[in-house]
CSV table of C-alpha atoms and ligand atoms in Angstrom, one decimal:
chain,number,residue,atom,x,y,z
A,1263,MET,CA,-7.2,30.6,25.5
A,1264,GLU,CA,-8.3,30.0,29.1
A,1265,LYS,CA,-11.8,29.5,30.5
A,1266,LYS,CA,-12.5,30.6,33.9
A,1267,PRO,CA,-15.8,30.1,35.7
A,1268,PHE,CA,-17.4,33.4,36.9
A,1269,VAL,CA,-18.4,31.4,40.1
A,1270,THR,CA,-16.1,29.9,42.7
A,1271,LEU,CA,-16.5,26.6,44.6
A,1272,GLU,CA,-17.3,28.9,47.8
A,1273,LYS,CA,-19.9,30.7,45.9
A,1274,ILE,CA,-21.7,27.4,44.7
A,1275,GLN,CA,-21.6,26.0,48.2
A,1276,GLU,CA,-23.4,28.8,49.3
A,1277,ILE,CA,-25.9,28.9,46.4
A,1278,VAL,CA,-26.9,25.1,46.9
A,1279,LYS,CA,-28.0,25.8,50.7
A,1280,GLU,CA,-31.1,27.4,48.9
A,1281,PHE,CA,-31.3,26.2,45.1
A,1282,PRO,CA,-30.0,22.5,44.5
A,1283,THR,CA,-28.1,21.4,41.4
A,1284,PRO,CA,-28.5,21.2,38.4
A,1285,PHE,CA,-29.4,24.7,37.5
A,1286,HIS,CA,-28.2,27.4,34.9
A,1287,ILE,CA,-26.7,30.5,36.1
A,1288,TYR,CA,-26.1,33.7,34.3
A,1289,ASP,CA,-23.5,36.6,35.0
A,1290,GLU,CA,-25.2,40.1,34.8
A,1291,LYS,CA,-21.8,41.9,34.7
A,1292,GLY,CA,-20.6,39.9,31.6
A,1293,ILE,CA,-23.9,40.3,29.7
A,1294,ARG,CA,-24.0,43.9,30.3
A,1295,GLU,CA,-20.4,44.7,29.4
A,1296,ASN,CA,-20.7,42.6,26.1
A,1297,ALA,CA,-23.9,44.4,25.1
A,1298,ARG,CA,-22.1,47.6,25.5
A,1299,LYS,CA,-19.2,46.5,23.4
A,1300,LEU,CA,-21.5,45.5,20.7
A,1301,LYS,CA,-23.0,48.8,20.7
A,1302,GLN,CA,-19.8,50.5,20.6
A,1303,ALA,CA,-18.8,48.4,17.5
A,1304,PHE,CA,-21.6,49.5,15.6
A,1305,ALA,CA,-22.1,53.2,17.1
A,1306,TRP,CA,-21.0,54.4,13.7
A,1307,ASN,CA,-24.3,53.5,12.3
A,1308,LYS,CA,-27.0,55.9,13.4
A,1309,GLY,CA,-30.2,53.6,13.3
A,1310,TYR,CA,-28.1,50.4,14.7
A,1311,LYS,CA,-30.2,48.1,16.9
A,1312,GLU,CA,-29.8,44.7,18.2
A,1313,PHE,CA,-32.7,42.5,18.6
A,1314,PHE,CA,-31.9,39.5,20.9
A,1315,ALA,CA,-32.7,36.0,19.5
A,1316,VAL,CA,-35.4,35.4,22.3
A,1317,LYS,CA,-35.1,31.4,21.3
A,1318,ALA,CA,-31.6,31.5,22.5
A,1319,THR,CA,-32.4,32.1,26.3
A,1320,PRO,CA,-36.2,33.0,26.7
A,1321,ASN,CA,-36.1,34.5,30.1
A,1322,PRO,CA,-37.9,37.7,30.9
A,1323,TYR,CA,-35.2,38.7,33.5
A,1324,LEU,CA,-32.3,38.4,31.1
A,1325,MET,CA,-34.3,40.0,28.3
A,1326,ALA,CA,-35.2,43.0,30.9
A,1327,ILE,CA,-31.5,43.3,31.4
A,1328,LEU,CA,-30.7,43.6,27.6
A,1329,LYS,CA,-33.8,46.0,27.3
A,1330,GLU,CA,-32.1,48.4,29.8
A,1331,GLU,CA,-29.0,48.2,27.4
A,1332,GLY,CA,-31.1,49.3,24.4
A,1333,ILE,CA,-31.8,45.9,22.9
A,1334,GLY,CA,-34.9,44.6,21.4
A,1335,ALA,CA,-36.2,41.1,20.8
A,1336,ASP,CA,-36.1,38.9,17.8
A,1337,CYS,CA,-39.2,36.5,17.9
A,1338,SER,CA,-40.4,33.5,15.8
A,1339,SER,CA,-43.4,32.4,17.5
A,1340,TYR,CA,-46.5,33.4,19.5
A,1341,THR,CA,-45.2,32.7,22.9
A,1342,GLU,CA,-41.9,34.6,22.1
A,1343,LEU,CA,-43.9,37.6,21.0
A,1344,LEU,CA,-46.1,37.4,24.2
A,1345,LEU,CA,-42.9,37.2,26.3
A,1346,SER,CA,-41.4,40.1,24.6
A,1347,ASP,CA,-44.5,42.2,25.1
A,1348,LYS,CA,-44.5,41.2,29.0
A,1349,VAL,CA,-40.9,42.4,29.1
A,1350,GLY,CA,-42.4,45.9,28.0
A,1351,LEU,CA,-40.8,45.7,24.5
A,1352,LYS,CA,-42.9,47.9,22.1
A,1353,GLY,CA,-43.4,48.2,18.4
A,1354,HIS,CA,-40.2,48.4,16.5
A,1355,GLU,CA,-38.4,47.1,19.3
A,1356,ILE,CA,-39.6,43.5,18.3
A,1357,MET,CA,-38.5,41.8,15.1
A,1358,PHE,CA,-40.6,38.9,14.0
A,1359,SER,CA,-38.4,36.6,11.8
A,1360,SER,CA,-40.5,33.5,11.7
A,1361,ASN,CA,-40.8,30.7,9.3
A,1362,VAL,CA,-43.8,28.5,8.3
A,1363,THR,CA,-45.8,31.0,10.4
A,1364,PRO,CA,-49.2,30.4,11.7
A,1365,ALA,CA,-51.8,32.8,10.9
A,1366,GLU,CA,-52.4,33.8,14.9
A,1367,ASP,CA,-48.6,34.5,14.9
A,1368,PHE,CA,-48.6,37.1,12.2
A,1369,GLN,CA,-51.9,38.6,13.7
A,1370,LEU,CA,-50.2,39.0,17.1
A,1371,ALA,CA,-47.1,40.4,15.4
A,1372,SER,CA,-49.2,42.9,13.6
A,1373,LYS,CA,-51.1,43.9,16.9
A,1374,LEU,CA,-47.9,44.5,18.7
A,1375,ASP,CA,-46.7,46.5,15.6
A,1376,ALA,CA,-43.5,44.5,15.5
A,1377,LEU,CA,-41.5,44.7,12.3
A,1378,ILE,CA,-42.4,41.6,10.2
A,1379,ASN,CA,-40.1,39.7,8.4
A,1380,PHE,CA,-41.4,37.6,5.4
A,1381,ASP,CA,-39.7,34.2,5.0
A,1382,ASP,CA,-41.4,33.4,1.7
A,1383,ILE,CA,-43.2,35.2,-1.0
A,1384,THR,CA,-46.5,33.4,-0.6
A,1385,HIS,CA,-46.4,35.0,3.1
A,1386,ILE,CA,-47.5,38.2,1.3
A,1387,ASP,CA,-50.9,36.9,0.2
A,1388,PHE,CA,-51.2,34.8,3.6
A,1389,TYR,CA,-50.6,37.8,5.7
A,1390,GLU,CA,-52.9,40.2,3.5
A,1391,LYS,CA,-56.0,38.2,4.6
A,1392,LEU,CA,-55.0,38.4,8.3
A,1393,ALA,CA,-53.8,41.9,9.0
A,1394,PRO,CA,-52.9,45.3,7.3
A,1395,PHE,CA,-49.6,46.1,5.9
A,1396,LYS,CA,-47.4,48.3,7.9
A,1397,GLU,CA,-45.4,51.2,6.4
A,1398,THR,CA,-42.2,49.2,6.9
A,1399,MET,CA,-42.1,45.6,6.1
A,1400,CYS,CA,-39.1,43.1,5.7
A,1401,CYS,CA,-38.1,40.1,3.7
A,1402,ARG,CA,-35.5,37.6,4.2
A,1403,TYR,CA,-33.4,36.6,1.6
A,1404,ASN,CA,-31.6,33.4,0.4
A,1405,PRO,CA,-28.8,33.8,-2.2
A,1406,GLY,CA,-28.8,30.0,-2.9
A,1407,GLY,CA,-25.6,28.5,-3.9
A,1408,GLU,CA,-22.8,28.2,-1.3
A,1409,PHE,CA,-21.9,30.9,0.9
A,1410,ARG,CA,-18.0,31.3,1.0
A,1411,ILE,CA,-15.7,33.5,3.0
A,1412,HIS,CA,-12.2,33.8,1.2
A,1413,ASN,CA,-13.3,30.6,-0.9
A,1414,GLN,CA,-13.9,28.6,2.2
A,1415,ILE,CA,-17.5,27.1,2.2
A,1416,MET,CA,-19.2,28.3,5.3
A,1417,ASP,CA,-22.6,26.7,4.6
A,1418,ASN,CA,-25.1,25.8,1.8
A,1419,PRO,CA,-28.0,28.4,1.6
A,1420,GLN,CA,-29.2,26.3,-1.3
A,1421,ASP,CA,-30.1,23.6,0.9
A,1422,ALA,CA,-31.7,25.9,3.6
A,1423,LYS,CA,-35.4,26.2,3.8
A,1424,TYR,CA,-35.2,29.8,4.8
A,1425,GLY,CA,-35.9,33.0,2.6
A,1426,LEU,CA,-36.8,34.2,-0.7
A,1427,THR,CA,-34.6,33.7,-4.0
A,1428,ARG,CA,-33.1,36.8,-5.6
A,1429,PRO,CA,-36.1,37.1,-8.4
A,1430,GLN,CA,-38.6,36.6,-5.6
A,1431,MET,CA,-37.2,39.5,-3.7
A,1432,THR,CA,-37.8,41.8,-6.6
A,1433,GLU,CA,-41.2,40.6,-7.1
A,1434,ALA,CA,-41.8,40.9,-3.3
A,1435,PHE,CA,-40.7,44.4,-3.1
A,1436,LEU,CA,-42.9,45.3,-6.2
A,1437,LYS,CA,-45.8,43.7,-4.9
A,1438,LEU,CA,-45.5,45.2,-1.2
A,1439,LYS,CA,-45.0,48.7,-3.0
A,1440,ALA,CA,-48.3,48.2,-4.9
A,1441,LYS,CA,-49.8,47.5,-1.4
A,1442,GLY,CA,-48.8,50.8,-0.1
A,1443,VAL,CA,-45.6,49.6,1.9
A,1444,LYS,CA,-43.1,52.6,2.1
A,1445,HIS,CA,-40.1,51.0,3.6
A,1446,MET,CA,-38.3,47.9,3.4
A,1447,GLY,CA,-35.8,45.7,5.3
A,1448,ILE,CA,-33.8,42.9,4.1
A,1449,HIS,CA,-32.6,40.1,6.3
A,1450,SER,CA,-30.5,37.0,5.7
A,1451,PHE,CA,-28.6,34.5,8.0
A,1452,LEU,CA,-26.2,32.4,5.9
A,1453,ALA,CA,-23.9,30.6,8.5
A,1454,SER,CA,-24.2,29.8,12.3
A,1455,ASN,CA,-21.8,30.1,15.0
A,1456,THR,CA,-19.0,31.7,12.9
A,1457,VAL,CA,-15.9,32.2,14.8
A,1458,THR,CA,-14.3,34.4,12.3
A,1459,ASN,CA,-14.3,38.3,12.0
A,1460,ASP,CA,-15.2,38.0,8.4
A,1461,TYR,CA,-18.7,36.7,8.5
A,1462,TYR,CA,-20.7,39.8,9.1
A,1463,PRO,CA,-18.6,41.9,6.8
A,1464,THR,CA,-18.9,39.3,4.0
A,1465,LEU,CA,-22.7,38.9,4.5
A,1466,ALA,CA,-23.0,42.9,4.5
A,1467,LYS,CA,-21.4,43.1,1.3
A,1468,LEU,CA,-23.7,40.8,-0.3
A,1469,LEU,CA,-26.9,42.3,1.4
A,1470,PHE,CA,-25.7,45.9,0.4
A,1471,GLN,CA,-25.1,45.2,-3.0
A,1472,THR,CA,-28.5,43.5,-3.0
A,1473,ALA,CA,-30.1,46.4,-1.6
A,1474,VAL,CA,-28.4,48.8,-4.1
A,1475,GLU,CA,-30.0,46.5,-7.1
A,1476,LEU,CA,-33.4,46.2,-5.5
A,1477,THR,CA,-33.6,49.8,-4.9
A,1478,LYS,CA,-32.8,50.5,-8.6
A,1479,GLU,CA,-35.2,47.8,-9.9
A,1480,THR,CA,-38.1,48.7,-7.5
A,1481,GLY,CA,-37.7,52.3,-6.2
A,1482,MET,CA,-38.5,51.1,-2.9
A,1483,HIS,CA,-36.7,52.8,0.0
A,1484,ILE,CA,-34.8,50.5,2.1
A,1485,SER,CA,-34.8,51.5,5.6
A,1486,PHE,CA,-32.7,48.8,7.3
A,1487,ILE,CA,-30.6,45.7,6.6
A,1488,ASN,CA,-30.7,42.9,9.3
A,1489,LEU,CA,-27.5,40.9,9.6
A,1490,SER,CA,-29.4,38.5,11.9
A,1491,GLY,CA,-27.4,36.2,14.0
A,1492,GLY,CA,-24.3,33.8,13.5
A,1493,VAL,CA,-21.5,35.7,15.2
A,1494,GLY,CA,-20.2,32.8,17.3
A,1495,VAL,CA,-18.4,32.0,20.4
A,1496,PRO,CA,-15.2,30.0,20.9
A,1497,TYR,CA,-16.5,26.9,22.8
A,1498,ARG,CA,-13.2,25.4,22.5
A,1499,LEU,CA,-10.0,26.6,23.9
A,1500,ASP,CA,-8.1,26.5,20.7
A,1501,GLN,CA,-10.6,29.0,19.1
A,1502,GLU,CA,-9.8,32.5,18.7
A,1503,PRO,CA,-12.5,34.9,19.8
A,1504,ASN,CA,-14.4,37.1,17.7
A,1505,ASP,CA,-13.3,40.8,17.7
A,1506,ILE,CA,-16.5,42.7,17.9
A,1507,MET,CA,-14.8,46.1,17.2
A,1508,ALA,CA,-13.1,44.5,14.0
A,1509,ILE,CA,-16.4,43.2,12.9
A,1510,GLY,CA,-18.2,46.5,13.4
A,1511,GLU,CA,-15.5,48.0,11.4
A,1512,GLY,CA,-15.6,45.6,8.7
A,1513,VAL,CA,-19.4,46.1,8.1
A,1514,ARG,CA,-18.7,50.1,8.2
A,1515,GLN,CA,-16.1,49.6,5.4
A,1516,ALA,CA,-18.7,47.8,3.3
A,1517,PHE,CA,-21.1,50.4,4.2
A,1518,GLU,CA,-18.8,53.2,3.0
A,1519,GLU,CA,-18.0,51.5,-0.1
A,1520,ILE,CA,-21.5,50.3,-1.2
A,1521,LEU,CA,-24.1,52.0,0.4
A,1522,VAL,CA,-23.0,55.5,0.8
A,1523,PRO,CA,-22.0,56.0,-2.7
A,1524,ALA,CA,-25.5,54.8,-3.7
A,1525,GLY,CA,-27.0,57.5,-1.6
A,1526,MET,CA,-28.2,54.7,0.8
A,1527,GLY,CA,-26.4,56.1,3.9
A,1528,ASP,CA,-29.4,56.5,5.8
A,1529,VAL,CA,-29.8,52.5,6.1
A,1530,ALA,CA,-30.0,51.3,9.7
A,1531,ILE,CA,-27.9,48.0,10.7
A,1532,TYR,CA,-29.8,45.6,12.7
A,1533,THR,CA,-28.4,42.3,14.2
A,1534,GLU,CA,-30.2,39.5,15.9
A,1535,LEU,CA,-27.6,37.8,17.7
A,1536,GLY,CA,-28.4,35.1,20.4
A,1537,ARG,CA,-25.4,33.2,21.2
A,1538,TYR,CA,-22.8,35.9,21.0
A,1539,MET,CA,-25.0,37.9,23.5
A,1540,LEU,CA,-25.4,35.2,26.2
A,1541,ALA,CA,-23.5,31.8,25.5
A,1542,PRO,CA,-20.3,32.7,27.5
A,1543,TYR,CA,-22.3,34.5,30.3
A,1544,GLY,CA,-24.2,31.1,31.4
A,1545,HIS,CA,-23.0,27.9,33.0
A,1546,LEU,CA,-24.9,24.7,33.9
A,1547,ILE,CA,-23.6,23.8,37.2
A,1548,ALA,CA,-24.4,20.1,38.0
A,1549,GLN,CA,-22.9,17.6,40.7
A,1550,ALA,CA,-21.2,14.4,40.4
A,1551,ILE,CA,-23.6,11.7,41.9
A,1552,HIS,CA,-22.0,8.5,40.4
A,1553,GLU,CA,-18.7,7.0,39.3
A,1554,LYS,CA,-18.8,3.9,37.1
A,1555,HIS,CA,-15.7,1.8,36.3
A,1556,THR,CA,-16.4,-0.7,33.3
A,1557,TYR,CA,-14.8,-0.6,29.7
A,1558,LYS,CA,-14.4,3.3,30.4
A,1559,GLU,CA,-14.4,5.6,33.5
A,1560,TYR,CA,-17.7,7.3,33.8
A,1561,ILE,CA,-18.7,10.3,36.0
A,1562,GLY,CA,-22.5,10.6,36.2
A,1563,LEU,CA,-24.3,14.1,36.8
A,1564,ASP,CA,-27.4,15.1,38.3
A,1565,ALA,CA,-28.0,16.9,34.9
A,1566,CYS,CA,-28.5,15.4,31.7
A,1567,ALA,CA,-29.1,16.3,28.0
A,1568,ALA,CA,-32.5,17.5,28.9
A,1569,ASN,CA,-30.8,20.4,30.5
A,1570,LEU,CA,-28.3,20.9,27.7
A,1571,MET,CA,-28.9,19.3,24.4
A,1572,ARG,CA,-26.1,20.6,22.4
A,1573,PRO,CA,-23.5,17.6,23.0
A,1574,ALA,CA,-26.1,15.0,22.2
A,1575,MET,CA,-27.5,16.7,19.3
A,1576,TYR,CA,-24.5,18.0,17.6
A,1577,GLY,CA,-21.8,16.5,19.4
A,1578,ALA,CA,-20.9,20.0,20.5
A,1579,TYR,CA,-18.1,20.8,23.0
A,1580,HIS,CA,-18.7,22.4,26.0
A,1581,HIS,CA,-15.6,22.9,28.4
A,1582,ILE,CA,-15.9,21.5,31.9
A,1583,THR,CA,-14.2,22.8,34.9
A,1584,VAL,CA,-14.3,20.9,38.3
A,1585,LEU,CA,-14.8,23.8,41.0
A,1586,GLY,CA,-12.2,23.8,43.5
A,1587,LYS,CA,-9.7,21.8,41.3
A,1588,GLU,CA,-9.3,24.6,38.8
A,1589,ASP,CA,-5.5,24.3,39.0
A,1590,GLU,CA,-5.2,20.6,39.4
A,1591,PRO,CA,-3.6,18.7,36.5
A,1592,CYS,CA,-6.0,16.9,34.1
A,1593,GLU,CA,-4.6,13.6,34.4
A,1594,TYR,CA,-7.8,11.5,34.2
A,1595,THR,CA,-10.0,10.7,31.1
A,1596,TYR,CA,-13.6,10.4,31.5
A,1597,ASP,CA,-16.8,10.2,29.9
A,1598,ILE,CA,-19.4,12.9,31.7
A,1599,THR,CA,-22.7,11.4,31.5
A,1600,GLY,CA,-26.4,12.3,32.3
A,1601,GLY,CA,-29.0,9.8,33.3
A,1602,LEU,CA,-31.2,9.7,30.1
A,1603,CYS,CA,-31.8,6.1,28.7
A,1604,GLU,CA,-29.9,7.4,25.7
A,1605,ASN,CA,-26.4,6.4,25.2
A,1606,ASN,CA,-25.7,9.9,23.5
A,1607,ASP,CA,-26.5,11.4,26.8
A,1608,LYS,CA,-22.7,12.5,27.4
A,1609,PHE,CA,-21.6,16.1,28.2
A,1610,ALA,CA,-18.1,14.9,27.2
A,1611,ILE,CA,-16.4,11.6,25.9
A,1612,ASP,CA,-12.9,11.1,26.7
A,1613,ARG,CA,-12.2,14.4,28.5
A,1614,LYS,CA,-9.1,14.8,30.3
A,1615,LEU,CA,-10.0,16.5,33.7
A,1616,PRO,CA,-8.8,16.3,37.4
A,1617,ARG,CA,-9.8,13.3,39.5
A,1618,ILE,CA,-13.5,13.9,40.2
A,1619,GLU,CA,-15.0,12.6,43.2
A,1620,ILE,CA,-18.7,12.3,44.2
A,1621,GLY,CA,-20.2,15.5,45.3
A,1622,ASP,CA,-17.8,17.5,43.2
A,1623,TYR,CA,-19.6,20.4,41.3
A,1624,LEU,CA,-18.9,20.7,37.6
A,1625,VAL,CA,-19.3,23.8,35.4
A,1626,LEU,CA,-20.3,23.3,32.0
A,1627,HIS,CA,-19.1,26.4,30.3
A,1628,ASP,CA,-21.0,28.6,27.5
A,1629,THR,CA,-24.4,27.3,28.2
A,1630,GLY,CA,-26.1,30.6,28.2
A,1631,ALA,CA,-27.5,30.2,25.1
A,1632,HIS,CA,-29.3,27.6,23.1
A,1633,GLY,CA,-28.6,25.9,26.7
A,1634,PHE,CA,-31.6,25.8,28.9
A,1635,SER,CA,-34.0,26.9,26.0
A,1636,MET,CA,-33.5,23.5,24.1
A,1637,GLY,CA,-34.3,21.7,27.1
A,1638,TYR,CA,-37.1,18.9,27.0
A,1639,ASN,CA,-38.8,16.6,29.3
A,1640,TYR,CA,-37.8,13.1,27.9
A,1641,ASN,CA,-37.7,10.3,30.4
A,1642,GLY,CA,-39.6,12.6,32.8
A,1643,LYS,CA,-36.8,14.7,33.5
A,1644,LEU,CA,-37.7,18.2,34.8
A,1645,ARG,CA,-36.4,21.5,33.5
A,1646,SER,CA,-34.1,22.9,36.1
A,1647,ALA,CA,-34.1,26.5,37.7
A,1648,GLU,CA,-32.4,29.5,36.4
A,1649,LEU,CA,-30.4,31.9,38.5
A,1650,LEU,CA,-28.9,35.3,38.0
A,1651,LEU,CA,-25.5,36.3,39.5
A,1652,LYS,CA,-26.4,39.9,39.9
A,1653,GLU,CA,-23.5,42.7,39.7
A,1654,ASP,CA,-23.6,43.2,43.3
A,1655,GLY,CA,-22.8,39.4,43.8
A,1656,GLU,CA,-26.5,38.6,45.0
A,1657,VAL,CA,-28.0,35.4,43.5
A,1658,LYS,CA,-31.8,35.9,42.2
A,1659,LEU,CA,-34.1,33.0,41.1
A,1660,ILE,CA,-35.2,34.0,37.8
A,1661,ARG,CA,-36.9,30.7,37.0
A,1662,ARG,CA,-37.9,27.9,39.5
A,1663,ALA,CA,-37.1,24.4,38.8
A,1664,GLU,CA,-40.1,22.2,37.5
A,1665,THR,CA,-41.9,20.0,39.8
A,1666,PRO,CA,-43.6,16.9,38.8
A,1667,GLU,CA,-46.9,18.8,39.2
A,1668,ASP,CA,-45.8,20.8,36.3
A,1669,TYR,CA,-45.0,17.8,34.4
A,1670,PHE,CA,-48.4,16.4,34.7
A,1671,ALA,CA,-50.2,20.1,34.6
A,1672,THR,CA,-51.4,19.1,31.1
A,1673,LEU,CA,-52.8,15.8,31.8
A,1674,ASP,CA,-56.2,15.2,33.3
A,1675,PHE,CA,-56.4,12.1,35.5
A,1676,THR,CA,-59.9,12.2,36.5
A,1677,HIS,CA,-61.2,10.4,33.4
A,1678,LEU,CA,-59.1,7.3,33.9
A,1679,PRO,CA,-61.1,4.0,34.0
B,124,PLP,C1,-31.4,31.6,15.7
B,124,PLP,C2,-31.8,32.8,15.1
B,124,PLP,C3,-31.0,34.0,15.4
B,124,PLP,C4,-29.9,33.8,16.5
B,124,PLP,O1,-28.7,33.0,16.1
B,124,PLP,P1,-27.3,32.9,16.9
B,124,PLP,O2,-26.7,32.0,16.3
B,124,PLP,O3,-27.9,32.5,18.3
B,124,PLP,O4,-27.0,34.1,17.0
B,124,PLP,C5,-31.2,35.1,15.0
B,124,PLP,N1,-32.1,35.1,13.8
B,124,PLP,C6,-32.9,34.3,13.5
B,124,PLP,C7,-33.9,34.4,12.6
B,124,PLP,C8,-32.7,32.9,14.1
B,124,PLP,O5,-33.4,31.8,13.7
């Protein structure tokens, strides 16, 4: 596979006149096309809806684009709920899939009439003291054990803090039924960033079977099954991208096989994708500001792990393009670093790239999800701007860069001795 930036050197040279690097930039055209393909893949399901995982990229302008494509929001905190409300998402366009949930968060979710997904059986009693039960509620399921696809271990749900056990699911359904709840949803998230067309279909089978059992055991009507997030993107060139049409078709087959014969053909399929919706449609653009020749060859950027944490945190690979040198051979080996006083602040280690000169602009690919949003202020580094490359080629500032005043905004210096 090849990774081409959605911006050229000429475009970036024009943009930096107004908005200096580093910044994240998003591609509206790519976002919309991808969103439409996802909806097409699940068009066979009457109630299908995607709830964009807000934590991946909490920018209201991007959420508004997704809203125009019929996509809601998946929130897990008070501020994510507020953000979704500000974007104009209403009621069941918001899914609240939280854990270790504070009381105020449940109260706001209830007030907004969001779909509330309980992460634990004790949350039912906790919630009851705060807000009325709705006609439709949801529980997050954790099957325990190991989660396998074709006998390959994908993840270990038994070690995950999320969700209710299988016996707790039955107990929760009966409990909620007794409280007057009419319809239930089932949610589960068992593996992250999967690059296989079998993740959703395998998860769907498990959840559909569980749904049939739970309906038999409790008599509760199940109105939706939420496959949550986890459909990944190929960060590396050697990874085969997911085929969303094949994924949708795999879920459809499981649906026909398991739910339809059980008389449950009315179940809506929900998804809560974050990474898949936006990661490929964002770039972090940074400039080479230093070169250093010691025991290794270093290129220092004006961006750092505070702008993109994944390489430092997980050793994640992000492909890099040196703008204007797309066709030059990768004959040099560099560590590409940021300026944090942390040796793990490296965007790439021993990366083969064309010769980089000071002033060159670098594209860090696939930063549209879990990029800006994981940013932080360590070492007093400021959060960057976010820009939108619109379909007509115009560039719009959708979040300004932080200033030192923002960094100091929570401090009151007037009481210093
Ligand atoms: C993080 C998360 C998602 C999105 O995950 P992606 O890997 O970005 O698709 C969806 N639902 C919940 C509850 C999450 O925590």
